[in-house]
Tab-separated table of C-alpha atoms in Angstrom:
chain	number	residue	atom	x	y	z
A	1	MET	CA	30.067	-14.169	4.406
A	2	GLY	CA	32.907	-11.905	3.242
A	3	ASP	CA	35.716	-11.526	0.776
A	4	GLY	CA	38.436	-12.574	3.184
A	5	ALA	CA	39.102	-9.019	4.307
A	6	GLY	CA	36.242	-8.475	6.716
A	7	PRO	CA	33.958	-10.231	9.202
A	8	ARG	CA	30.686	-11.891	8.363
A	9	VAL	CA	27.893	-9.340	7.965
A	10	THR	CA	24.241	-10.332	8.303
A	11	VAL	CA	21.485	-8.889	6.154
A	12	GLY	CA	19.869	-7.216	9.131
A	13	ARG	CA	23.021	-5.177	9.851
A	14	LEU	CA	23.852	-4.006	6.344
A	15	GLY	CA	24.287	-0.438	5.269
A	16	LEU	CA	20.763	-0.472	3.880
A	17	SER	CA	21.035	3.076	2.562
A	18	ALA	CA	23.754	1.814	0.243
A	19	LEU	CA	21.656	-1.160	-0.802
A	20	HIS	CA	18.647	1.057	-1.458
A	21	SER	CA	20.822	3.300	-3.601
A	22	LEU	CA	21.877	0.346	-5.727
A	23	PHE	CA	18.433	-1.249	-5.987
A	24	ASN	CA	16.669	2.008	-6.866
A	25	GLY	CA	19.007	2.665	-9.758
A	26	ALA	CA	21.112	5.467	-8.280
A	27	ALA	CA	24.275	6.332	-10.164
A	28	GLY	CA	26.695	5.678	-7.303
A	29	TRP	CA	27.038	4.590	-3.718
A	30	PRO	CA	26.694	7.105	-0.877
A	31	ARG	CA	30.104	8.287	0.271
A	32	LYS	CA	29.543	7.281	3.869
A	33	ALA	CA	28.001	3.887	3.099
A	34	PRO	CA	30.022	0.910	4.396
A	35	ARG	CA	31.762	-1.036	1.642
A	36	SER	CA	32.921	-4.088	3.593
A	37	GLY	CA	31.402	-7.514	4.087
A	38	LEU	CA	28.245	-8.324	2.142
A	39	VAL	CA	27.753	-4.785	0.801
A	40	GLN	CA	31.222	-4.731	-0.769
A	41	HIS	CA	30.718	-8.227	-2.155
A	42	ILE	CA	27.415	-7.263	-3.803
A	43	SER	CA	28.704	-3.983	-5.214
A	44	ARG	CA	31.754	-5.668	-6.750
A	45	ASN	CA	29.897	-8.589	-8.316
A	46	TYR	CA	26.571	-7.010	-9.266
A	47	ALA	CA	28.169	-5.198	-12.210
A	48	LYS	CA	29.776	-8.453	-13.381
A	49	ASN	CA	26.354	-10.014	-13.977
A	50	VAL	CA	27.007	-12.627	-11.328
A	51	PRO	CA	23.743	-14.537	-10.625
A	52	VAL	CA	21.908	-12.996	-7.704
A	53	THR	CA	21.682	-16.341	-5.939
A	54	GLN	CA	25.482	-16.309	-5.722
A	55	LEU	CA	25.632	-12.794	-4.303
A	56	ILE	CA	23.760	-13.603	-1.091
A	57	PRO	CA	24.415	-16.802	0.894
A	58	LEU	CA	21.662	-19.378	1.172
A	59	ASP	CA	21.291	-19.018	4.935
A	60	GLU	CA	20.940	-15.249	4.588
A	61	ARG	CA	18.151	-15.634	2.024
A	62	ILE	CA	16.295	-18.153	4.171
A	63	ALA	CA	16.712	-15.902	7.230
A	64	VAL	CA	14.966	-13.062	5.394
A	65	LEU	CA	11.997	-15.308	4.557
A	66	GLN	CA	11.797	-16.601	8.133
A	67	GLY	CA	11.866	-13.048	9.456
A	68	PHE	CA	8.753	-12.204	7.462
A	69	ASN	CA	6.964	-15.446	8.406
A	70	PRO	CA	7.315	-16.019	12.177
A	71	TRP	CA	4.441	-18.532	12.152
A	72	TRP	CA	6.780	-21.063	10.505
A	73	LEU	CA	8.542	-21.272	13.877
A	74	GLY	CA	5.330	-21.465	15.889
A	75	ARG	CA	5.180	-17.788	16.810
A	76	PRO	CA	1.789	-16.042	16.843
A	77	VAL	CA	0.733	-13.378	14.355
A	78	SER	CA	0.496	-9.974	16.017
A	79	ALA	CA	-2.293	-8.472	13.903
A	80	PRO	CA	-4.624	-5.721	15.187
A	81	VAL	CA	-8.055	-6.840	16.341
A	82	PHE	CA	-9.904	-4.162	14.351
A	83	ARG	CA	-10.652	-5.300	10.821
A	84	ARG	CA	-11.383	-2.915	8.007
A	85	LEU	CA	-14.262	-3.500	5.614
A	86	ALA	CA	-11.646	-4.342	2.979
A	87	PHE	CA	-10.764	-7.485	4.954
A	88	ASP	CA	-14.268	-8.875	4.509
A	89	ALA	CA	-14.251	-8.005	0.806
A	90	CYS	CA	-10.901	-9.745	0.431
A	91	ARG	CA	-12.171	-12.896	2.141
A	92	VAL	CA	-15.186	-13.074	-0.173
A	93	TYR	CA	-12.909	-13.307	-3.218
A	94	PHE	CA	-10.221	-15.387	-1.519
A	95	ASP	CA	-12.664	-18.032	-0.284
A	96	ASN	CA	-14.394	-18.430	-3.651
A	97	PRO	CA	-13.096	-21.802	-4.937
A	98	THR	CA	-14.222	-21.131	-8.510
A	99	LEU	CA	-12.468	-17.757	-8.812
A	100	ARG	CA	-9.085	-18.292	-10.452
A	101	ARG	CA	-7.784	-14.782	-9.910
A	102	ALA	CA	-5.346	-13.006	-7.670
A	103	VAL	CA	-6.721	-10.383	-5.287
A	104	LEU	CA	-5.127	-6.925	-5.388
A	105	LEU	CA	-5.550	-4.564	-2.436
A	106	SER	CA	-4.956	-1.101	-3.835
A	107	GLY	CA	-4.915	2.239	-2.067
A	108	PRO	CA	-2.792	5.015	-0.561
A	109	ARG	CA	0.000	4.480	1.929
A	110	ARG	CA	-0.749	3.859	5.601
A	111	VAL	CA	-4.393	2.845	5.195
A	112	GLY	CA	-3.926	-0.727	6.480
A	113	LYS	CA	-3.256	-2.887	3.414
A	114	THR	CA	-0.367	-4.725	5.088
A	115	THR	CA	-2.528	-5.223	8.171
A	116	VAL	CA	-5.168	-6.942	6.032
A	117	LEU	CA	-2.515	-9.420	4.835
A	118	TYR	CA	-1.441	-10.234	8.394
A	119	GLN	CA	-5.054	-10.556	9.518
A	120	LEU	CA	-5.684	-12.936	6.637
A	121	ALA	CA	-2.681	-15.029	7.681
A	122	GLU	CA	-3.918	-15.023	11.283
A	123	ALA	CA	-7.417	-16.100	10.229
A	124	LEU	CA	-6.129	-18.915	8.019
A	125	LEU	CA	-3.833	-20.203	10.760
A	126	GLY	CA	-6.760	-20.122	13.179
A	127	GLU	CA	-8.754	-22.227	10.718
A	128	GLY	CA	-6.047	-24.895	10.804
A	129	LEU	CA	-4.024	-24.113	7.676
A	130	GLU	CA	-0.487	-25.502	7.809
A	131	PRO	CA	1.828	-22.586	8.790
A	132	ARG	CA	4.488	-23.296	6.160
A	133	SER	CA	1.882	-23.076	3.414
A	134	ILE	CA	1.549	-19.305	4.013
A	135	LEU	CA	4.295	-17.147	2.489
A	136	TYR	CA	4.300	-13.420	3.258
A	137	LEU	CA	6.761	-11.214	1.357
A	138	SER	CA	7.419	-7.497	1.710
A	139	LEU	CA	8.791	-6.942	-1.766
A	140	ASP	CA	10.297	-3.535	-1.037
A	141	HIS	CA	12.933	-5.272	1.124
A	142	PRO	CA	16.405	-4.748	-0.431
A	143	VAL	CA	17.319	-8.442	-0.583
A	144	LEU	CA	13.967	-9.454	-2.060
A	145	LYS	CA	14.297	-6.716	-4.671
A	146	LEU	CA	17.502	-8.370	-5.833
A	147	LEU	CA	16.150	-11.898	-5.871
A	148	GLY	CA	12.918	-11.418	-7.773
A	149	LEU	CA	9.713	-13.375	-7.279
A	150	ARG	CA	10.779	-16.435	-9.273
A	151	ASP	CA	13.995	-16.916	-7.271
A	152	ILE	CA	12.131	-16.383	-4.004
A	153	LEU	CA	9.574	-19.076	-4.817
A	154	ALA	CA	12.307	-21.483	-5.901
A	155	LEU	CA	14.034	-20.912	-2.559
A	156	TYR	CA	10.768	-21.335	-0.667
A	157	HIS	CA	9.828	-24.591	-2.370
A	158	ALA	CA	13.321	-26.028	-2.034
A	159	HIS	CA	13.710	-25.385	1.697
A	160	ILE	CA	10.333	-24.548	3.269
A	161	GLN	CA	7.329	-26.005	1.443
A	162	GLY	CA	7.487	-28.607	-1.289
A	163	GLU	CA	6.484	-27.574	-4.788
A	164	GLY	CA	2.981	-28.489	-5.917
A	165	ARG	CA	1.428	-28.207	-2.463
A	166	PRO	CA	-1.310	-25.628	-1.741
A	167	THR	CA	0.318	-22.275	-1.011
A	168	VAL	CA	-1.019	-18.872	0.016
A	169	LEU	CA	1.108	-16.018	-1.351
A	170	LEU	CA	0.773	-12.687	0.456
A	171	LEU	CA	2.723	-10.186	-1.649
A	172	ASP	CA	3.131	-6.795	0.015
A	173	GLU	CA	4.166	-3.771	-2.123
A	174	VAL	CA	4.111	-5.956	-5.214
A	175	GLN	CA	5.035	-3.087	-7.540
A	176	TYR	CA	8.636	-3.196	-6.276
A	177	ALA	CA	9.272	-6.718	-7.584
A	178	ARG	CA	10.993	-7.074	-10.954
A	179	ALA	CA	8.584	-8.033	-13.754
A	180	TRP	CA	5.995	-8.800	-11.113
A	181	GLU	CA	3.036	-8.554	-13.484
A	182	THR	CA	4.475	-11.262	-15.738
A	183	GLU	CA	5.450	-13.519	-12.841
A	184	VAL	CA	2.045	-13.279	-11.156
A	185	LYS	CA	0.290	-13.789	-14.490
A	186	LEU	CA	2.179	-17.064	-14.943
A	187	LEU	CA	1.344	-18.157	-11.400
A	188	VAL	CA	-2.360	-17.499	-11.942
A	189	ASP	CA	-2.380	-19.228	-15.332
A	190	HIS	CA	-0.185	-22.231	-14.540
A	191	GLY	CA	-0.132	-22.552	-10.750
A	192	PRO	CA	-3.533	-23.788	-9.546
A	193	ASN	CA	-2.009	-24.560	-6.146
A	194	TYR	CA	-1.439	-20.845	-5.451
A	195	ARG	CA	-3.894	-18.447	-3.830
A	196	ILE	CA	-2.509	-14.926	-4.222
A	197	VAL	CA	-3.305	-11.701	-2.392
A	198	ALA	CA	-1.151	-8.663	-3.169
A	199	THR	CA	-1.008	-5.016	-2.150
A	200	GLY	CA	0.085	-1.957	-4.099
A	201	SER	CA	0.250	1.630	-2.914
A	202	ALA	CA	0.089	3.242	-6.347
A	203	SER	CA	-2.910	2.614	-8.574
A	204	VAL	CA	-0.614	2.539	-11.596
A	205	VAL	CA	-0.173	-1.077	-10.563
A	206	HIS	CA	-3.490	-1.985	-12.125
A	207	ARG	CA	-4.019	0.879	-14.552
A	208	ASP	CA	-1.113	0.634	-16.939
A	209	ARG	CA	0.599	-2.710	-16.430
A	210	LEU	CA	-2.404	-4.801	-15.535
A	211	ALA	CA	-4.345	-3.356	-18.438
A	212	GLU	CA	-1.945	-5.230	-20.704
A	213	SER	CA	-1.106	-8.444	-18.888
A	214	GLY	CA	-3.615	-8.830	-16.077
A	215	VAL	CA	-6.963	-8.952	-17.845
A	216	GLY	CA	-9.016	-11.718	-16.254
A	217	ARG	CA	-6.315	-12.508	-13.694
A	218	TRP	CA	-6.887	-9.894	-10.990
A	219	VAL	CA	-9.797	-8.698	-8.939
A	220	THR	CA	-9.170	-5.359	-7.245
A	221	VAL	CA	-10.296	-4.417	-3.740
A	222	GLN	CA	-9.967	-0.694	-3.135
A	223	VAL	CA	-8.658	0.224	0.328
A	224	PRO	CA	-9.416	3.926	0.805
A	225	THR	CA	-8.847	5.989	3.907
A	226	LEU	CA	-11.089	5.170	6.852
A	227	SER	CA	-14.753	5.954	6.506
A	228	PHE	CA	-16.245	7.818	9.441
A	229	TYR	CA	-17.926	4.579	10.531
A	230	GLU	CA	-14.543	2.814	10.596
A	231	PHE	CA	-12.987	5.817	12.358
A	232	VAL	CA	-15.534	5.524	15.179
A	233	ARG	CA	-15.079	1.762	15.430
A	234	ILE	CA	-11.273	1.806	15.440
A	235	ARG	CA	-11.357	4.255	18.358
A	236	GLY	CA	-13.747	2.000	20.275
A	237	GLU	CA	-16.395	4.706	20.579
A	238	PRO	CA	-20.054	3.688	21.121
A	239	LEU	CA	-22.290	3.721	18.072
A	240	PRO	CA	-25.787	5.259	18.193
A	241	SER	CA	-28.755	2.887	18.393
A	242	LEU	CA	-30.330	3.542	15.014
A	243	ASP	CA	-32.789	1.364	13.134
A	244	PRO	CA	-30.597	-1.307	11.429
A	245	GLY	CA	-32.684	-1.018	8.268
A	246	LEU	CA	-32.289	2.754	7.976
A	247	ARG	CA	-30.428	3.786	4.810
A	248	PRO	CA	-29.021	7.260	4.050
A	249	GLN	CA	-31.479	7.745	1.191
A	250	ASP	CA	-34.358	7.032	3.590
A	251	LEU	CA	-33.594	10.222	5.518
A	252	PHE	CA	-35.118	12.346	2.760
A	253	ALA	CA	-38.511	10.687	3.232
A	254	LEU	CA	-38.616	10.683	7.045
A	255	PRO	CA	-41.187	12.841	8.825
A	256	ALA	CA	-39.747	15.875	10.570
A	257	ALA	CA	-40.225	14.368	14.037
A	258	ASP	CA	-38.364	11.166	13.115
A	259	LEU	CA	-35.605	13.172	11.452
A	260	LEU	CA	-35.109	15.219	14.616
A	261	GLN	CA	-34.883	12.012	16.631
A	262	VAL	CA	-32.178	10.622	14.339
A	263	ALA	CA	-30.285	13.917	14.570
A	264	ALA	CA	-30.431	13.775	18.366
A	265	GLN	CA	-29.040	10.231	18.342
A	266	LEU	CA	-26.173	11.282	16.075
A	267	ARG	CA	-25.314	14.485	17.955
A	268	PRO	CA	-22.770	12.798	20.317
A	269	LEU	CA	-20.717	11.891	17.224
A	270	LEU	CA	-20.252	15.528	16.187
A	271	PRO	CA	-16.956	16.067	18.115
A	272	LEU	CA	-15.620	12.829	16.631
A	273	PHE	CA	-16.553	13.968	13.136
A	274	GLN	CA	-14.714	17.244	13.642
A	275	ARG	CA	-11.668	15.305	14.789
A	276	TYR	CA	-12.029	12.962	11.824
A	277	LEU	CA	-11.764	15.946	9.490
A	278	LEU	CA	-8.661	17.227	11.268
A	279	VAL	CA	-6.559	14.065	11.610
A	280	GLY	CA	-7.609	12.284	8.438
A	281	GLY	CA	-8.794	8.755	7.813
A	282	PHE	CA	-5.605	6.840	8.602
A	283	PRO	CA	-5.610	4.071	11.243
A	284	GLU	CA	-2.426	5.280	12.929
A	285	THR	CA	-3.623	8.853	13.431
A	286	ALA	CA	-7.176	7.812	14.303
A	287	ARG	CA	-5.971	6.434	17.651
A	288	GLN	CA	-3.687	9.356	18.506
A	289	GLU	CA	-4.967	12.033	20.866
A	290	ASP	CA	-2.313	14.640	20.004
A	291	ILE	CA	-3.588	16.444	16.893
A	292	GLY	CA	-0.207	18.100	16.323
A	293	LEU	CA	1.474	14.691	16.271
A	294	CYS	CA	-1.171	13.379	13.871
A	295	GLN	CA	-0.527	16.197	11.432
A	296	ARG	CA	3.234	15.692	11.645
A	297	LEU	CA	2.840	11.970	10.973
A	298	LEU	CA	0.730	12.724	7.919
A	299	ARG	CA	3.286	15.187	6.601
A	300	GLU	CA	6.226	12.835	7.141
A	301	ASP	CA	4.786	9.391	6.480
A	302	VAL	CA	2.118	10.094	3.895
A	303	VAL	CA	2.906	13.305	2.069
A	304	GLU	CA	6.709	13.317	1.990
A	305	ARG	CA	7.154	9.597	1.394
A	306	VAL	CA	4.741	9.578	-1.497
A	307	LEU	CA	6.169	12.749	-3.016
A	308	LYS	CA	9.833	11.922	-2.514
A	309	ARG	CA	9.832	8.137	-2.782
A	310	ASP	CA	6.934	6.785	-4.814
A	311	MET	CA	6.865	9.605	-7.335
A	312	THR	CA	10.571	9.254	-8.072
A	313	ALA	CA	10.881	5.460	-7.902
A	314	LEU	CA	7.670	4.492	-9.698
A	315	PHE	CA	6.976	7.422	-12.013
A	316	GLY	CA	10.442	8.791	-12.749
A	317	VAL	CA	9.650	12.283	-11.447
A	318	ARG	CA	12.865	14.283	-11.124
A	319	ASN	CA	11.793	17.762	-10.074
A	320	VAL	CA	10.146	16.955	-6.765
A	321	ASN	CA	10.079	20.619	-5.719
A	322	GLU	CA	7.717	21.526	-8.550
A	323	LEU	CA	5.516	18.576	-7.704
A	324	GLU	CA	5.424	19.610	-4.055
A	325	ARG	CA	4.415	23.163	-4.956
A	326	LEU	CA	1.596	21.774	-7.094
A	327	PHE	CA	0.407	19.635	-4.203
A	328	ILE	CA	0.398	22.622	-1.844
A	329	TYR	CA	-1.559	24.644	-4.386
A	330	LEU	CA	-4.179	21.892	-4.715
A	331	CYS	CA	-4.524	21.613	-0.939
A	332	LEU	CA	-4.971	25.363	-0.524
A	333	HIS	CA	-7.610	25.410	-3.254
A	334	THR	CA	-9.292	22.101	-2.491
A	335	GLY	CA	-12.777	21.898	-3.949
A	336	GLY	CA	-11.922	24.394	-6.652
A	337	ILE	CA	-11.930	23.860	-10.385
A	338	LEU	CA	-8.693	23.649	-12.336
A	339	ALA	CA	-8.623	23.552	-16.133
A	340	HIS	CA	-5.280	22.054	-17.064
A	341	GLN	CA	-5.482	23.537	-20.576
A	342	THR	CA	-4.672	26.902	-19.051
A	343	VAL	CA	-1.448	25.765	-17.396
A	344	ALA	CA	1.776	24.185	-18.583
A	345	LYS	CA	1.826	20.684	-20.086
A	346	THR	CA	4.162	19.581	-17.315
A	347	LEU	CA	1.496	20.485	-14.788
A	348	GLU	CA	-0.998	18.224	-16.537
A	349	ALA	CA	1.545	15.398	-16.491
A	350	TYR	CA	2.061	15.869	-12.755
A	351	LEU	CA	-1.703	15.807	-12.181
A	352	VAL	CA	-1.909	12.438	-13.940
A	353	THR	CA	1.013	11.189	-11.836
A	354	LYS	CA	-0.668	12.251	-8.604
A	355	GLN	CA	-3.884	10.536	-9.696
A	356	ASP	CA	-2.014	7.304	-10.503
A	357	ALA	CA	-0.292	7.371	-7.104
A	358	ASP	CA	-3.578	7.421	-5.147
A	359	PHE	CA	-2.466	10.802	-3.820
A	360	GLY	CA	-5.732	12.589	-3.374
A	361	VAL	CA	-6.371	13.835	-6.913
A	362	SER	CA	-9.290	12.617	-8.976
A	363	ARG	CA	-10.837	13.597	-12.279
A	364	ILE	CA	-14.493	14.586	-12.248
A	365	THR	CA	-16.299	13.683	-15.453
A	366	GLY	CA	-19.853	14.056	-16.622
A	367	ILE	CA	-20.036	17.764	-15.798
A	368	ASP	CA	-22.127	19.926	-18.130
A	369	THR	CA	-19.431	21.653	-20.192
A	370	GLU	CA	-21.923	24.243	-21.383
A	371	PHE	CA	-22.291	25.296	-17.771
A	372	LEU	CA	-18.653	25.283	-16.689
A	373	LYS	CA	-16.961	25.615	-20.100
A	374	VAL	CA	-14.198	23.132	-19.174
A	375	PRO	CA	-14.109	19.386	-19.987
A	376	ALA	CA	-12.288	18.096	-16.894
A	377	HIS	CA	-11.932	19.217	-13.300
A	378	VAL	CA	-9.584	18.332	-10.474
A	379	LEU	CA	-10.551	17.785	-6.857
A	380	CYS	CA	-8.019	17.299	-4.065
A	381	TYR	CA	-9.703	14.881	-1.680
A	382	LEU	CA	-6.933	14.139	0.848
A	383	LEU	CA	-9.166	13.648	3.848
A	384	GLY	CA	-9.255	16.506	6.305
A	385	GLN	CA	-9.351	20.184	5.633
A	386	ALA	CA	-6.126	20.034	3.704
A	387	GLU	CA	-4.741	23.454	4.474
A	388	ARG	CA	-5.413	22.996	8.203
A	389	LEU	CA	-4.120	19.436	8.151
A	390	LEU	CA	-0.794	20.326	6.567
A	391	TRP	CA	0.043	23.764	7.891
A	392	GLN	CA	-1.860	24.484	11.087
């Protein structure tokens, strides 16, 4: 497609920085962004309120959907073999025929929520589900941001899978879709043929918006960072041969001799536990042997992306530098007590924002105020010894 002045430009070869600038509400286009082909066409017509379906050619829109769903063309799903505990929890809700709710996988970035969606698609295909009845969408894609969920489904039913047939919707990064909470609410209420599983990186997805429109329509599965058990399993390390019926609370009642035996069986895991504290509970870093690389990945992919992307796009934070200084302070004083009444109101607002973004800040309630003299406390729980993780 073009305006007569340039060659055809495919979606995959766009100046995506320019598209991201437009879709995220920036005031202008980057100076160095290409303005020919599809990008120029969109920028010229978007302001004229031209329908989105006229901005992007039909074959380009279908190509985006096919790119996210290779199983439509008979290609296998390349999902990791290791399955998190959240996968099993998701299947329990998904397979319940009487539960008319969407399933929301909520948690921080890079903990494996997208992987759970692909593993679910792989499992359903292995069980004989028709490939075209599974629709996976990464809703932070620039083109899908423009289209919106309603237009995407109309396109899907018109050209891929007929309307009214059973359909599995796998909605990744659902918070980036326009009016997603309303659209999904309507699908749950009036689309019995849909089974919906969605992911969201920021817990504001189900705190603020879902509190109003999603009551009775969502069931949330928390996807935290890896537990130590998952950390050991994802690395393929051998597990100790403990009594399967032994529970943590039972340790307090064990005789001293039995307790020493359990400790001896667990001793080989001590180096792994120390590594677990250093590299954090993220699947990508769990498999890496280079600790320096792990820490750099956490800084770049987890810390900086959440601070500089999610906080600005989802919460409207403008002064990222102040927010970053607050985060550093919390990491250096992790485990300490912070009474927000003694600091600026903006600091309290940033604490709430960090909590909503699943960014390692949680409120501790139920503390005896007569003992500590403060009503609320803040704990930075980003896994790993935070100061060593970020600055060592």
